[in-house]
Amino acid sequence: MGPPPIVRRLHTPAGLKYGSYGMLLGIITSILSLITVIPLATSPDLTNMTAPTIAFIVGMACLVSILALVMFIFWILLLYEMHVGRREFGPRHASRVSAGIILIVLGIVLMIVGIIATVAAAFIGFDPSGGVTDIDAAQFRTSMAVGLVFTIASAVAINLALVFFAREIIEPEKMNLLWAAFALAVAAPIISSLITISSIPTSGVIDMAEADTIAPWANVAEIFSLIGTALFFVAYRAARQRILDGRLQPVFVQPMQPPPQYPQQPPAWGQPPPPRSEEPPKWEELEPVDEPRE
């Protein structure tokens, strides 16, 4: 009998771990973003900001960008580990993970389209050669609404993928955590979009220099996203702990076979063969011994 097969580590708990790290950084970046937007929302005149205030906003923006980059790396690790280990907990979990990855890709595409539409809305009717900085309010409102619809659709796709990644492995009584997190995370862009659209006039013109400061308080809706991310964090940690505690056993784990044991090389030409092991001694026949009689 050879040595037992070496069982590799599970990828699903690693993916849940990296995902929870990304969510923790998402919470931190959301808090920092809310702190950054306070001077923009409370300042009556943005053109008269003091140098310390501007330096504070720029510094916070740089910090948020660095944390967002690290968070993006954790999200990539989440997708990789979940994809590699998608068959570890049965076919239903594998199909959920595959659907989640498709939703992530779709959400990224929708996000890019939404950003392009939102940025393009600021350049409608803008004539830089003639020095005109006014844009049509109705066209700006319509283009902004189209971009925000794509943003909401992106949030739905991405957060639904996060639900699918843990839906089949979390405890049934904690399933409400996933759906509550999904609802709050989707409510954030919806509320933010409604505040933004309601702040844009339906007619007239808008100064392009002030187009990005129309609804600074719309960022306050990120509180819902922050709470939703926190619930996702708790759900992912609970699902990972369930696997580590052995309360959920994997269905399929690919073993790694040990290296093959090659037979001993025969002796070279002219060399004596290796000594044989001594044969075990045979039992000797013993003469019967008369037992004493009572």
PDB file of C-alpha atoms in Angstrom:
ATOM      1  CA  MET A   1       0.000   0.000   0.000  1.00  0.00           C
ATOM      2  CA  GLY A   2       1.352   3.409  -0.987  1.00  0.00           C
ATOM      3  CA  PRO A   3       1.056   6.653   0.958  1.00  0.00           C
ATOM      4  CA  PRO A   4      -2.381   8.307   1.051  1.00  0.00           C
ATOM      5  CA  PRO A   5      -3.101  10.993  -1.571  1.00  0.00           C
ATOM      6  CA  ILE A   6      -2.274  14.565  -0.656  1.00  0.00           C
ATOM      7  CA  VAL A   7      -5.450  16.708  -0.647  1.00  0.00           C
ATOM      8  CA  ARG A   8      -5.008  20.245  -1.910  1.00  0.00           C
ATOM      9  CA  ARG A   9      -6.400  23.274  -0.139  1.00  0.00           C
ATOM     10  CA  LEU A  10      -9.889  24.562  -0.871  1.00  0.00           C
ATOM     11  CA  HIS A  11     -10.167  27.614  -3.099  1.00  0.00           C
ATOM     12  CA  THR A  12     -13.638  28.695  -1.997  1.00  0.00           C
ATOM     13  CA  PRO A  13     -12.648  29.765   1.570  1.00  0.00           C
ATOM     14  CA  ALA A  14      -9.702  31.664   0.109  1.00  0.00           C
ATOM     15  CA  GLY A  15     -12.026  33.463  -2.298  1.00  0.00           C
ATOM     16  CA  LEU A  16     -14.397  34.379   0.533  1.00  0.00           C
ATOM     17  CA  LYS A  17     -11.438  35.680   2.522  1.00  0.00           C
ATOM     18  CA  TYR A  18     -10.204  37.924  -0.278  1.00  0.00           C
ATOM     19  CA  GLY A  19     -13.742  39.091  -0.929  1.00  0.00           C
ATOM     20  CA  SER A  20     -14.189  40.080   2.713  1.00  0.00           C
ATOM     21  CA  TYR A  21     -10.897  42.005   2.578  1.00  0.00           C
ATOM     22  CA  GLY A  22     -12.158  43.873  -0.481  1.00  0.00           C
ATOM     23  CA  MET A  23     -15.430  44.661   1.296  1.00  0.00           C
ATOM     24  CA  LEU A  24     -13.569  45.977   4.335  1.00  0.00           C
ATOM     25  CA  LEU A  25     -11.573  48.307   2.105  1.00  0.00           C
ATOM     26  CA  GLY A  26     -14.830  49.295   0.406  1.00  0.00           C
ATOM     27  CA  ILE A  27     -16.254  50.341   3.769  1.00  0.00           C
ATOM     28  CA  ILE A  28     -13.156  52.396   4.533  1.00  0.00           C
ATOM     29  CA  THR A  29     -13.190  54.109   1.139  1.00  0.00           C
ATOM     30  CA  SER A  30     -16.897  54.900   1.491  1.00  0.00           C
ATOM     31  CA  ILE A  31     -16.312  56.555   4.858  1.00  0.00           C
ATOM     32  CA  LEU A  32     -13.385  58.553   3.486  1.00  0.00           C
ATOM     33  CA  SER A  33     -15.468  59.600   0.469  1.00  0.00           C
ATOM     34  CA  LEU A  34     -18.235  60.856   2.761  1.00  0.00           C
ATOM     35  CA  ILE A  35     -15.683  62.834   4.767  1.00  0.00           C
ATOM     36  CA  THR A  36     -14.261  64.292   1.554  1.00  0.00           C
ATOM     37  CA  VAL A  37     -17.635  65.450   0.240  1.00  0.00           C
ATOM     38  CA  ILE A  38     -18.486  67.382   3.421  1.00  0.00           C
ATOM     39  CA  PRO A  39     -16.521  70.530   2.400  1.00  0.00           C
ATOM     40  CA  LEU A  40     -18.122  70.418  -1.056  1.00  0.00           C
ATOM     41  CA  ALA A  41     -21.616  70.133   0.384  1.00  0.00           C
ATOM     42  CA  THR A  42     -21.235  72.778   3.095  1.00  0.00           C
ATOM     43  CA  SER A  43     -19.248  75.421   1.198  1.00  0.00           C
ATOM     44  CA  PRO A  44     -21.533  78.122  -0.214  1.00  0.00           C
ATOM     45  CA  ASP A  45     -18.955  79.217  -2.800  1.00  0.00           C
ATOM     46  CA  LEU A  46     -16.544  76.628  -4.163  1.00  0.00           C
ATOM     47  CA  THR A  47     -14.403  79.266  -5.857  1.00  0.00           C
ATOM     48  CA  ASN A  48     -13.389  80.788  -2.514  1.00  0.00           C
ATOM     49  CA  MET A  49     -12.083  77.626  -0.849  1.00  0.00           C
ATOM     50  CA  THR A  50      -9.003  78.043   1.293  1.00  0.00           C
ATOM     51  CA  ALA A  51      -5.729  76.328   0.445  1.00  0.00           C
ATOM     52  CA  PRO A  52      -5.896  73.907   3.442  1.00  0.00           C
ATOM     53  CA  THR A  53      -9.391  72.815   2.381  1.00  0.00           C
ATOM     54  CA  ILE A  54      -8.262  72.175  -1.191  1.00  0.00           C
ATOM     55  CA  ALA A  55      -5.191  70.281   0.051  1.00  0.00           C
ATOM     56  CA  PHE A  56      -7.413  68.181   2.320  1.00  0.00           C
ATOM     57  CA  ILE A  57      -9.750  67.282  -0.563  1.00  0.00           C
ATOM     58  CA  VAL A  58      -6.863  66.410  -2.890  1.00  0.00           C
ATOM     59  CA  GLY A  59      -5.096  64.330  -0.220  1.00  0.00           C
ATOM     60  CA  MET A  60      -8.233  62.390   0.630  1.00  0.00           C
ATOM     61  CA  ALA A  61      -8.902  61.788  -3.054  1.00  0.00           C
ATOM     62  CA  CYS A  62      -5.396  60.346  -3.491  1.00  0.00           C
ATOM     63  CA  LEU A  63      -5.812  58.101  -0.442  1.00  0.00           C
ATOM     64  CA  VAL A  64      -9.168  56.845  -1.683  1.00  0.00           C
ATOM     65  CA  SER A  65      -7.615  56.092  -5.087  1.00  0.00           C
ATOM     66  CA  ILE A  66      -4.814  54.018  -3.530  1.00  0.00           C
ATOM     67  CA  LEU A  67      -7.246  52.048  -1.374  1.00  0.00           C
ATOM     68  CA  ALA A  68      -9.488  51.513  -4.399  1.00  0.00           C
ATOM     69  CA  LEU A  69      -6.540  50.017  -6.294  1.00  0.00           C
ATOM     70  CA  VAL A  70      -5.803  47.562  -3.478  1.00  0.00           C
ATOM     71  CA  MET A  71      -9.515  46.753  -3.261  1.00  0.00           C
ATOM     72  CA  PHE A  72      -9.536  46.006  -7.014  1.00  0.00           C
ATOM     73  CA  ILE A  73      -6.701  43.491  -6.507  1.00  0.00           C
ATOM     74  CA  PHE A  74      -8.704  41.711  -3.801  1.00  0.00           C
ATOM     75  CA  TRP A  75     -11.728  41.559  -6.117  1.00  0.00           C
ATOM     76  CA  ILE A  76      -9.581  39.935  -8.807  1.00  0.00           C
ATOM     77  CA  LEU A  77      -8.386  37.343  -6.280  1.00  0.00           C
ATOM     78  CA  LEU A  78     -12.000  36.714  -5.254  1.00  0.00           C
ATOM     79  CA  LEU A  79     -13.019  35.992  -8.848  1.00  0.00           C
ATOM     80  CA  TYR A  80     -10.008  33.749  -9.451  1.00  0.00           C
ATOM     81  CA  GLU A  81     -10.431  31.621  -6.321  1.00  0.00           C
ATOM     82  CA  MET A  82     -14.180  31.274  -6.720  1.00  0.00           C
ATOM     83  CA  HIS A  83     -13.812  30.277 -10.367  1.00  0.00           C
ATOM     84  CA  VAL A  84     -11.107  27.681  -9.689  1.00  0.00           C
ATOM     85  CA  GLY A  85     -13.013  26.184  -6.735  1.00  0.00           C
ATOM     86  CA  ARG A  86     -16.500  26.411  -8.187  1.00  0.00           C
ATOM     87  CA  ARG A  87     -16.956  22.608  -8.203  1.00  0.00           C
ATOM     88  CA  GLU A  88     -15.913  22.086  -4.586  1.00  0.00           C
ATOM     89  CA  PHE A  89     -19.450  22.259  -3.192  1.00  0.00           C
ATOM     90  CA  GLY A  90     -21.590  20.637  -5.824  1.00  0.00           C
ATOM     91  CA  PRO A  91     -23.104  21.493  -9.211  1.00  0.00           C
ATOM     92  CA  ARG A  92     -25.568  24.083  -7.878  1.00  0.00           C
ATOM     93  CA  HIS A  93     -22.761  26.098  -6.329  1.00  0.00           C
ATOM     94  CA  ALA A  94     -20.723  25.738  -9.541  1.00  0.00           C
ATOM     95  CA  SER A  95     -23.585  27.104 -11.649  1.00  0.00           C
ATOM     96  CA  ARG A  96     -24.116  29.997  -9.214  1.00  0.00           C
ATOM     97  CA  VAL A  97     -20.443  30.942  -9.335  1.00  0.00           C
ATOM     98  CA  SER A  98     -20.354  30.774 -13.142  1.00  0.00           C
ATOM     99  CA  ALA A  99     -23.445  32.983 -13.345  1.00  0.00           C
ATOM    100  CA  GLY A 100     -21.892  35.373 -10.819  1.00  0.00           C
ATOM    101  CA  ILE A 101     -18.739  35.792 -12.896  1.00  0.00           C
ATOM    102  CA  ILE A 102     -20.844  36.548 -15.979  1.00  0.00           C
ATOM    103  CA  LEU A 103     -22.783  39.145 -13.969  1.00  0.00           C
ATOM    104  CA  ILE A 104     -19.534  40.751 -12.795  1.00  0.00           C
ATOM    105  CA  VAL A 105     -18.328  41.139 -16.390  1.00  0.00           C
ATOM    106  CA  LEU A 106     -21.729  42.509 -17.427  1.00  0.00           C
ATOM    107  CA  GLY A 107     -21.719  44.927 -14.494  1.00  0.00           C
ATOM    108  CA  ILE A 108     -18.285  46.262 -15.431  1.00  0.00           C
ATOM    109  CA  VAL A 109     -19.411  46.848 -19.020  1.00  0.00           C
ATOM    110  CA  LEU A 110     -22.550  48.657 -17.833  1.00  0.00           C
ATOM    111  CA  MET A 111     -20.479  50.733 -15.434  1.00  0.00           C
ATOM    112  CA  ILE A 112     -18.150  51.860 -18.225  1.00  0.00           C
ATOM    113  CA  VAL A 113     -21.095  52.759 -20.453  1.00  0.00           C
ATOM    114  CA  GLY A 114     -22.691  54.683 -17.596  1.00  0.00           C
ATOM    115  CA  ILE A 115     -19.501  56.650 -16.925  1.00  0.00           C
ATOM    116  CA  ILE A 116     -19.133  57.508 -20.614  1.00  0.00           C
ATOM    117  CA  ALA A 117     -22.759  58.653 -20.833  1.00  0.00           C
ATOM    118  CA  THR A 118     -22.461  60.724 -17.663  1.00  0.00           C
ATOM    119  CA  VAL A 119     -19.256  62.422 -18.805  1.00  0.00           C
ATOM    120  CA  ALA A 120     -20.665  63.021 -22.272  1.00  0.00           C
ATOM    121  CA  ALA A 121     -23.673  64.738 -20.715  1.00  0.00           C
ATOM    122  CA  ALA A 122     -21.443  67.555 -19.491  1.00  0.00           C
ATOM    123  CA  PHE A 123     -20.258  68.344 -23.033  1.00  0.00           C
ATOM    124  CA  ILE A 124     -23.657  68.648 -24.710  1.00  0.00           C
ATOM    125  CA  GLY A 125     -23.910  72.082 -26.269  1.00  0.00           C
ATOM    126  CA  PHE A 126     -20.493  73.111 -24.970  1.00  0.00           C
ATOM    127  CA  ASP A 127     -18.482  75.244 -27.381  1.00  0.00           C
ATOM    128  CA  PRO A 128     -14.919  75.698 -26.063  1.00  0.00           C
ATOM    129  CA  SER A 129     -13.786  77.546 -29.194  1.00  0.00           C
ATOM    130  CA  GLY A 130     -16.361  80.276 -28.690  1.00  0.00           C
ATOM    131  CA  GLY A 131     -15.853  80.507 -24.965  1.00  0.00           C
ATOM    132  CA  VAL A 132     -19.384  79.316 -24.243  1.00  0.00           C
ATOM    133  CA  THR A 133     -19.687  77.402 -20.969  1.00  0.00           C
ATOM    134  CA  ASP A 134     -23.458  77.096 -20.850  1.00  0.00           C
ATOM    135  CA  ILE A 135     -25.165  73.793 -21.657  1.00  0.00           C
ATOM    136  CA  ASP A 136     -28.809  73.036 -22.262  1.00  0.00           C
ATOM    137  CA  ALA A 137     -30.418  71.903 -19.008  1.00  0.00           C
ATOM    138  CA  ALA A 138     -32.985  69.569 -20.613  1.00  0.00           C
ATOM    139  CA  GLN A 139     -30.388  67.757 -22.725  1.00  0.00           C
ATOM    140  CA  PHE A 140     -28.045  67.544 -19.776  1.00  0.00           C
ATOM    141  CA  ARG A 141     -30.821  66.108 -17.604  1.00  0.00           C
ATOM    142  CA  THR A 142     -31.731  63.471 -20.211  1.00  0.00           C
ATOM    143  CA  SER A 143     -28.134  62.369 -20.813  1.00  0.00           C
ATOM    144  CA  MET A 144     -27.438  62.248 -17.089  1.00  0.00           C
ATOM    145  CA  ALA A 145     -30.540  60.104 -16.552  1.00  0.00           C
ATOM    146  CA  VAL A 146     -29.371  57.630 -19.215  1.00  0.00           C
ATOM    147  CA  GLY A 147     -25.944  57.356 -17.577  1.00  0.00           C
ATOM    148  CA  LEU A 148     -27.467  56.835 -14.134  1.00  0.00           C
ATOM    149  CA  VAL A 149     -29.732  54.064 -15.447  1.00  0.00           C
ATOM    150  CA  PHE A 150     -26.650  52.178 -16.632  1.00  0.00           C
ATOM    151  CA  THR A 151     -25.023  52.815 -13.248  1.00  0.00           C
ATOM    152  CA  ILE A 152     -28.011  51.340 -11.408  1.00  0.00           C
ATOM    153  CA  ALA A 153     -28.048  48.304 -13.730  1.00  0.00           C
ATOM    154  CA  SER A 154     -24.335  47.810 -13.044  1.00  0.00           C
ATOM    155  CA  ALA A 155     -24.917  47.891  -9.287  1.00  0.00           C
ATOM    156  CA  VAL A 156     -27.706  45.309  -9.618  1.00  0.00           C
ATOM    157  CA  ALA A 157     -25.513  42.932 -11.643  1.00  0.00           C
ATOM    158  CA  ILE A 158     -22.421  43.189  -9.432  1.00  0.00           C
ATOM    159  CA  ASN A 159     -24.246  42.863  -6.117  1.00  0.00           C
ATOM    160  CA  LEU A 160     -26.361  39.973  -7.404  1.00  0.00           C
ATOM    161  CA  ALA A 161     -23.095  38.223  -8.298  1.00  0.00           C
ATOM    162  CA  LEU A 162     -21.905  38.677  -4.703  1.00  0.00           C
ATOM    163  CA  VAL A 163     -25.118  36.990  -3.554  1.00  0.00           C
ATOM    164  CA  PHE A 164     -24.592  34.069  -5.935  1.00  0.00           C
ATOM    165  CA  PHE A 165     -21.017  33.459  -4.736  1.00  0.00           C
ATOM    166  CA  ALA A 166     -22.172  32.619  -1.192  1.00  0.00           C
ATOM    167  CA  ARG A 167     -25.806  31.581  -1.660  1.00  0.00           C
ATOM    168  CA  GLU A 168     -25.250  27.809  -1.698  1.00  0.00           C
ATOM    169  CA  ILE A 169     -22.651  27.657   1.084  1.00  0.00           C
ATOM    170  CA  ILE A 170     -24.001  30.017   3.728  1.00  0.00           C
ATOM    171  CA  GLU A 171     -26.245  28.750   6.483  1.00  0.00           C
ATOM    172  CA  PRO A 172     -29.959  28.929   5.546  1.00  0.00           C
ATOM    173  CA  GLU A 173     -30.824  31.060   8.559  1.00  0.00           C
ATOM    174  CA  LYS A 174     -28.246  33.655   7.453  1.00  0.00           C
ATOM    175  CA  MET A 175     -29.508  33.905   3.887  1.00  0.00           C
ATOM    176  CA  ASN A 176     -31.363  37.105   4.812  1.00  0.00           C
ATOM    177  CA  LEU A 177     -27.998  38.810   5.330  1.00  0.00           C
ATOM    178  CA  LEU A 178     -27.168  38.391   1.652  1.00  0.00           C
ATOM    179  CA  TRP A 179     -30.490  39.711   0.375  1.00  0.00           C
ATOM    180  CA  ALA A 180     -30.545  42.625   2.837  1.00  0.00           C
ATOM    181  CA  ALA A 181     -27.033  43.553   1.725  1.00  0.00           C
ATOM    182  CA  PHE A 182     -28.134  43.342  -1.914  1.00  0.00           C
ATOM    183  CA  ALA A 183     -31.164  45.580  -1.304  1.00  0.00           C
ATOM    184  CA  LEU A 184     -29.164  48.260   0.503  1.00  0.00           C
ATOM    185  CA  ALA A 185     -26.322  48.217  -2.014  1.00  0.00           C
ATOM    186  CA  VAL A 186     -28.765  48.687  -4.898  1.00  0.00           C
ATOM    187  CA  ALA A 187     -30.773  51.338  -3.043  1.00  0.00           C
ATOM    188  CA  ALA A 188     -27.695  53.575  -2.802  1.00  0.00           C
ATOM    189  CA  PRO A 189     -27.336  54.384  -6.539  1.00  0.00           C
ATOM    190  CA  ILE A 190     -31.116  54.619  -6.945  1.00  0.00           C
ATOM    191  CA  ILE A 191     -31.439  57.243  -4.213  1.00  0.00           C
ATOM    192  CA  SER A 192     -28.333  59.074  -5.426  1.00  0.00           C
ATOM    193  CA  SER A 193     -29.693  59.155  -8.981  1.00  0.00           C
ATOM    194  CA  LEU A 194     -33.079  60.479  -7.862  1.00  0.00           C
ATOM    195  CA  ILE A 195     -31.423  63.282  -5.876  1.00  0.00           C
ATOM    196  CA  THR A 196     -29.196  64.184  -8.819  1.00  0.00           C
ATOM    197  CA  ILE A 197     -31.979  64.211 -11.418  1.00  0.00           C
ATOM    198  CA  SER A 198     -34.317  66.227  -9.184  1.00  0.00           C
ATOM    199  CA  SER A 199     -31.578  68.852  -8.703  1.00  0.00           C
ATOM    200  CA  ILE A 200     -31.192  69.498 -12.452  1.00  0.00           C
ATOM    201  CA  PRO A 201     -33.598  72.077 -13.889  1.00  0.00           C
ATOM    202  CA  THR A 202     -35.903  70.969 -16.694  1.00  0.00           C
ATOM    203  CA  SER A 203     -35.303  74.074 -18.821  1.00  0.00           C
ATOM    204  CA  GLY A 204     -32.842  76.875 -19.312  1.00  0.00           C
ATOM    205  CA  VAL A 205     -29.070  76.592 -19.290  1.00  0.00           C
ATOM    206  CA  ILE A 206     -26.487  75.352 -16.815  1.00  0.00           C
ATOM    207  CA  ASP A 207     -22.971  76.632 -16.356  1.00  0.00           C
ATOM    208  CA  MET A 208     -20.628  73.730 -17.131  1.00  0.00           C
ATOM    209  CA  ALA A 209     -18.222  74.880 -14.419  1.00  0.00           C
ATOM    210  CA  GLU A 210     -20.913  74.134 -11.847  1.00  0.00           C
ATOM    211  CA  ALA A 211     -22.310  70.976 -13.438  1.00  0.00           C
ATOM    212  CA  ASP A 212     -20.389  68.655 -11.124  1.00  0.00           C
ATOM    213  CA  THR A 213     -21.596  70.477  -7.999  1.00  0.00           C
ATOM    214  CA  ILE A 214     -25.334  70.418  -8.710  1.00  0.00           C
ATOM    215  CA  ALA A 215     -26.181  67.742  -6.146  1.00  0.00           C
ATOM    216  CA  PRO A 216     -23.258  67.173  -3.749  1.00  0.00           C
ATOM    217  CA  TRP A 217     -25.600  65.721  -1.144  1.00  0.00           C
ATOM    218  CA  ALA A 218     -26.369  62.828  -3.487  1.00  0.00           C
ATOM    219  CA  ASN A 219     -23.182  61.210  -2.188  1.00  0.00           C
ATOM    220  CA  VAL A 220     -24.830  60.870   1.226  1.00  0.00           C
ATOM    221  CA  ALA A 221     -26.781  57.958  -0.248  1.00  0.00           C
ATOM    222  CA  GLU A 222     -23.498  56.025  -0.015  1.00  0.00           C
ATOM    223  CA  ILE A 223     -24.488  55.347   3.606  1.00  0.00           C
ATOM    224  CA  PHE A 224     -26.857  52.670   2.278  1.00  0.00           C
ATOM    225  CA  SER A 225     -24.043  51.153   0.233  1.00  0.00           C
ATOM    226  CA  LEU A 226     -21.777  51.216   3.286  1.00  0.00           C
ATOM    227  CA  ILE A 227     -24.304  49.314   5.393  1.00  0.00           C
ATOM    228  CA  GLY A 228     -24.921  46.852   2.561  1.00  0.00           C
ATOM    229  CA  THR A 229     -21.196  46.203   2.175  1.00  0.00           C
ATOM    230  CA  ALA A 230     -20.909  45.636   5.917  1.00  0.00           C
ATOM    231  CA  LEU A 231     -23.678  43.004   5.729  1.00  0.00           C
ATOM    232  CA  PHE A 232     -21.915  41.333   2.799  1.00  0.00           C
ATOM    233  CA  PHE A 233     -18.734  41.268   4.905  1.00  0.00           C
ATOM    234  CA  VAL A 234     -20.522  39.551   7.803  1.00  0.00           C
ATOM    235  CA  ALA A 235     -22.176  37.032   5.455  1.00  0.00           C
ATOM    236  CA  TYR A 236     -18.921  36.113   3.705  1.00  0.00           C
ATOM    237  CA  ARG A 237     -17.077  35.665   6.986  1.00  0.00           C
ATOM    238  CA  ALA A 238     -19.881  33.441   8.288  1.00  0.00           C
ATOM    239  CA  ALA A 239     -19.844  31.288   5.135  1.00  0.00           C
ATOM    240  CA  ARG A 240     -16.057  30.917   5.311  1.00  0.00           C
ATOM    241  CA  GLN A 241     -16.150  30.008   9.002  1.00  0.00           C
ATOM    242  CA  ARG A 242     -18.786  27.364   8.283  1.00  0.00           C
ATOM    243  CA  ILE A 243     -16.364  25.660   5.892  1.00  0.00           C
ATOM    244  CA  LEU A 244     -13.346  25.989   8.193  1.00  0.00           C
ATOM    245  CA  ASP A 245     -15.285  24.538  11.144  1.00  0.00           C
ATOM    246  CA  GLY A 246     -16.220  21.471   9.115  1.00  0.00           C
ATOM    247  CA  ARG A 247     -19.955  22.165   9.262  1.00  0.00           C
ATOM    248  CA  LEU A 248     -19.973  22.188   5.460  1.00  0.00           C
ATOM    249  CA  GLN A 249     -17.949  19.485   3.763  1.00  0.00           C
ATOM    250  CA  PRO A 250     -16.754  19.812   0.174  1.00  0.00           C
ATOM    251  CA  VAL A 251     -18.302  17.540  -2.405  1.00  0.00           C
ATOM    252  CA  PHE A 252     -15.400  17.400  -4.826  1.00  0.00           C
ATOM    253  CA  VAL A 253     -11.733  17.807  -3.920  1.00  0.00           C
ATOM    254  CA  GLN A 254      -9.148  16.933  -6.539  1.00  0.00           C
ATOM    255  CA  PRO A 255      -6.367  14.904  -4.894  1.00  0.00           C
ATOM    256  CA  MET A 256      -2.739  15.378  -5.737  1.00  0.00           C
ATOM    257  CA  GLN A 257      -1.138  11.989  -6.270  1.00  0.00           C
ATOM    258  CA  PRO A 258       2.306  11.396  -4.756  1.00  0.00           C
ATOM    259  CA  PRO A 259       5.216  10.871  -7.123  1.00  0.00           C
ATOM    260  CA  PRO A 260       5.423   7.306  -8.495  1.00  0.00           C
ATOM    261  CA  GLN A 261       7.740   4.827  -6.799  1.00  0.00           C
ATOM    262  CA  TYR A 262      10.173   3.536  -9.407  1.00  0.00           C
ATOM    263  CA  PRO A 263      11.612  -0.003  -9.000  1.00  0.00           C
ATOM    264  CA  GLN A 264      15.182  -0.433  -7.854  1.00  0.00           C
ATOM    265  CA  GLN A 265      17.716  -0.298 -10.664  1.00  0.00           C
ATOM    266  CA  PRO A 266      19.248  -3.688 -11.585  1.00  0.00           C
ATOM    267  CA  PRO A 267      22.918  -4.147 -10.780  1.00  0.00           C
ATOM    268  CA  ALA A 268      25.460  -3.161 -13.389  1.00  0.00           C
ATOM    269  CA  TRP A 269      27.136  -5.767 -15.571  1.00  0.00           C
ATOM    270  CA  GLY A 270      29.660  -7.750 -13.600  1.00  0.00           C
ATOM    271  CA  GLN A 271      28.438  -6.579 -10.199  1.00  0.00           C
ATOM    272  CA  PRO A 272      27.106  -9.077  -7.677  1.00  0.00           C
ATOM    273  CA  PRO A 273      23.368  -8.956  -7.051  1.00  0.00           C
ATOM    274  CA  PRO A 274      22.159  -7.282  -3.872  1.00  0.00           C
ATOM    275  CA  PRO A 275      21.996  -9.563  -0.837  1.00  0.00           C
ATOM    276  CA  ARG A 276      18.696 -11.209  -0.230  1.00  0.00           C
ATOM    277  CA  SER A 277      16.934 -10.863   3.013  1.00  0.00           C
ATOM    278  CA  GLU A 278      17.325 -13.826   5.318  1.00  0.00           C
ATOM    279  CA  GLU A 279      14.452 -16.240   5.344  1.00  0.00           C
ATOM    280  CA  PRO A 280      12.511 -16.319   8.554  1.00  0.00           C
ATOM    281  CA  PRO A 281      13.415 -19.262  10.750  1.00  0.00           C
ATOM    282  CA  LYS A 282      11.134 -22.248  10.577  1.00  0.00           C
ATOM    283  CA  TRP A 283       9.326 -23.498  13.568  1.00  0.00           C
ATOM    284  CA  GLU A 284      11.092 -26.442  15.120  1.00  0.00           C
ATOM    285  CA  GLU A 285       9.168 -29.514  16.008  1.00  0.00           C
ATOM    286  CA  LEU A 286       8.965 -29.783  19.746  1.00  0.00           C
ATOM    287  CA  GLU A 287       8.666 -33.036  21.539  1.00  0.00           C
ATOM    288  CA  PRO A 288       5.450 -33.385  23.491  1.00  0.00           C
ATOM    289  CA  VAL A 289       5.815 -32.855  27.180  1.00  0.00           C
ATOM    290  CA  ASP A 290       3.832 -34.929  29.599  1.00  0.00           C
ATOM    291  CA  GLU A 291       1.562 -32.684  31.589  1.00  0.00           C
ATOM    292  CA  PRO A 292       1.239 -33.498  35.254  1.00  0.00           C
ATOM    293  CA  ARG A 293      -1.965 -35.168  36.128  1.00  0.00           C
ATOM    294  CA  GLU A 294      -3.923 -34.298  39.210  1.00  0.00           C
TER     295      GLU A 294
END
